[in-house]
């Protein structure tokens, strides 16, 4: 199988992971261009394998039930420690901040 690479993501910088495209856009505009999205509240093993290539991972999920499940899923399968960042208010996502 041919290896796939993520364009324009620097592996030597912290990577931000968002749940949706709006969160990705907000992080891109306000915090860092080193951001990817899962495009939904689930994550594949292939995406987890890609995340394991980074030294510093910041998970920036929505503060809702789906975001909480996503964080639990990532905790169960990611092979390294990561940071969790989310709004203090329930129901808010990175785009609301």
Tab-separated table of C-alpha atoms in Angstrom:
chain	number	residue	atom	x	y	z
A	1	UNK	CA	0.000	0.000	0.000
A	2	UNK	CA	1.264	3.444	-0.916
A	3	UNK	CA	1.961	5.773	2.010
A	4	UNK	CA	-0.218	8.876	2.224
A	5	UNK	CA	1.053	12.096	3.695
A	6	UNK	CA	-0.760	15.080	5.094
A	7	UNK	CA	0.067	18.157	3.024
A	8	UNK	CA	1.429	21.266	4.722
A	9	UNK	CA	1.506	19.825	8.254
A	10	UNK	CA	4.785	20.239	10.097
A	11	UNK	CA	5.617	17.168	12.142
A	12	UNK	CA	8.101	19.081	14.337
A	13	UNK	CA	5.393	21.465	15.633
A	14	UNK	CA	2.346	20.828	17.833
A	15	UNK	CA	-0.599	19.451	15.862
A	16	UNK	CA	-4.137	20.607	16.665
A	17	UNK	CA	-6.952	18.128	16.035
A	18	UNK	CA	-10.536	19.372	15.705
A	19	UNK	CA	-13.819	17.555	15.250
A	20	UNK	CA	-15.209	19.645	12.416
A	21	UNK	CA	-14.325	21.976	9.584
A	22	UNK	CA	-15.464	25.098	11.460
A	23	UNK	CA	-13.151	24.279	14.362
A	24	UNK	CA	-10.328	23.701	11.893
A	25	UNK	CA	-10.991	27.092	10.324
A	26	UNK	CA	-10.976	28.868	13.697
A	27	UNK	CA	-7.728	27.254	14.826
A	28	UNK	CA	-6.155	28.021	11.414
A	29	UNK	CA	-7.137	31.700	11.611
A	30	UNK	CA	-6.386	32.326	15.294
A	31	UNK	CA	-3.856	29.860	16.690
A	32	UNK	CA	-1.888	27.736	14.229
A	33	UNK	CA	-1.831	26.521	10.649
A	34	UNK	CA	-0.734	23.122	11.951
A	35	UNK	CA	-4.279	21.817	12.300
A	36	UNK	CA	-6.249	18.816	11.020
A	37	UNK	CA	-9.849	17.707	11.425
A	38	UNK	CA	-11.398	14.301	11.971
A	39	UNK	CA	-14.462	15.564	10.031
A	40	UNK	CA	-16.832	14.018	12.548
A	41	UNK	CA	-16.942	12.448	15.981
A	42	UNK	CA	-15.025	9.286	15.126
A	43	UNK	CA	-11.441	8.578	14.223
A	44	UNK	CA	-9.930	5.806	12.142
A	45	UNK	CA	-6.899	3.707	13.032
A	46	UNK	CA	-5.123	5.252	10.031
A	47	UNK	CA	-5.638	8.745	11.460
A	48	UNK	CA	-4.432	7.587	14.883
A	49	UNK	CA	-1.307	6.149	13.242
A	50	UNK	CA	-0.659	9.533	11.632
A	51	UNK	CA	-1.122	11.340	14.949
A	52	UNK	CA	1.412	9.015	16.580
A	53	UNK	CA	4.034	10.594	14.293
A	54	UNK	CA	3.781	13.911	16.193
A	55	UNK	CA	5.543	14.766	19.439
A	56	UNK	CA	2.890	17.192	20.699
A	57	UNK	CA	-0.815	16.638	20.072
A	58	UNK	CA	-3.570	19.029	21.139
A	59	UNK	CA	-7.086	17.645	20.868
A	60	UNK	CA	-9.573	20.520	20.513
A	61	UNK	CA	-12.983	18.839	20.434
A	62	UNK	CA	-16.457	20.259	20.824
A	63	UNK	CA	-17.679	20.401	24.436
A	64	UNK	CA	-20.649	18.123	23.877
A	65	UNK	CA	-21.457	14.428	24.193
A	66	UNK	CA	-19.922	13.536	20.824
A	67	UNK	CA	-16.732	15.441	21.652
A	68	UNK	CA	-16.447	13.639	25.002
A	69	UNK	CA	-16.847	10.244	23.281
A	70	UNK	CA	-14.187	11.246	20.763
A	71	UNK	CA	-11.731	12.147	23.522
A	72	UNK	CA	-12.381	8.782	25.228
A	73	UNK	CA	-11.861	6.966	21.926
A	74	UNK	CA	-8.563	8.752	21.332
A	75	UNK	CA	-7.415	8.044	24.910
A	76	UNK	CA	-8.052	4.337	24.360
A	77	UNK	CA	-6.075	3.978	21.139
A	78	UNK	CA	-3.459	6.748	20.919
A	79	UNK	CA	-0.059	5.476	22.008
A	80	UNK	CA	1.122	8.697	23.643
A	81	UNK	CA	0.035	11.508	25.904
A	82	UNK	CA	-1.827	14.476	24.467
A	83	UNK	CA	-3.407	17.718	25.591
A	84	UNK	CA	-7.158	18.315	25.680
A	85	UNK	CA	-8.497	21.791	24.993
A	86	UNK	CA	-12.190	22.696	24.978
A	87	UNK	CA	-14.632	25.415	25.904
A	88	UNK	CA	-15.758	25.591	29.524
A	89	UNK	CA	-19.353	25.919	28.320
A	90	UNK	CA	-21.280	22.806	27.307
A	91	UNK	CA	-22.301	22.706	23.674
A	92	UNK	CA	-19.557	25.063	22.509
A	93	UNK	CA	-16.888	24.237	19.928
A	94	UNK	CA	-13.594	25.901	18.913
A	95	UNK	CA	-15.462	28.146	16.492
A	96	UNK	CA	-17.452	29.673	19.395
A	97	UNK	CA	-14.371	30.821	21.301
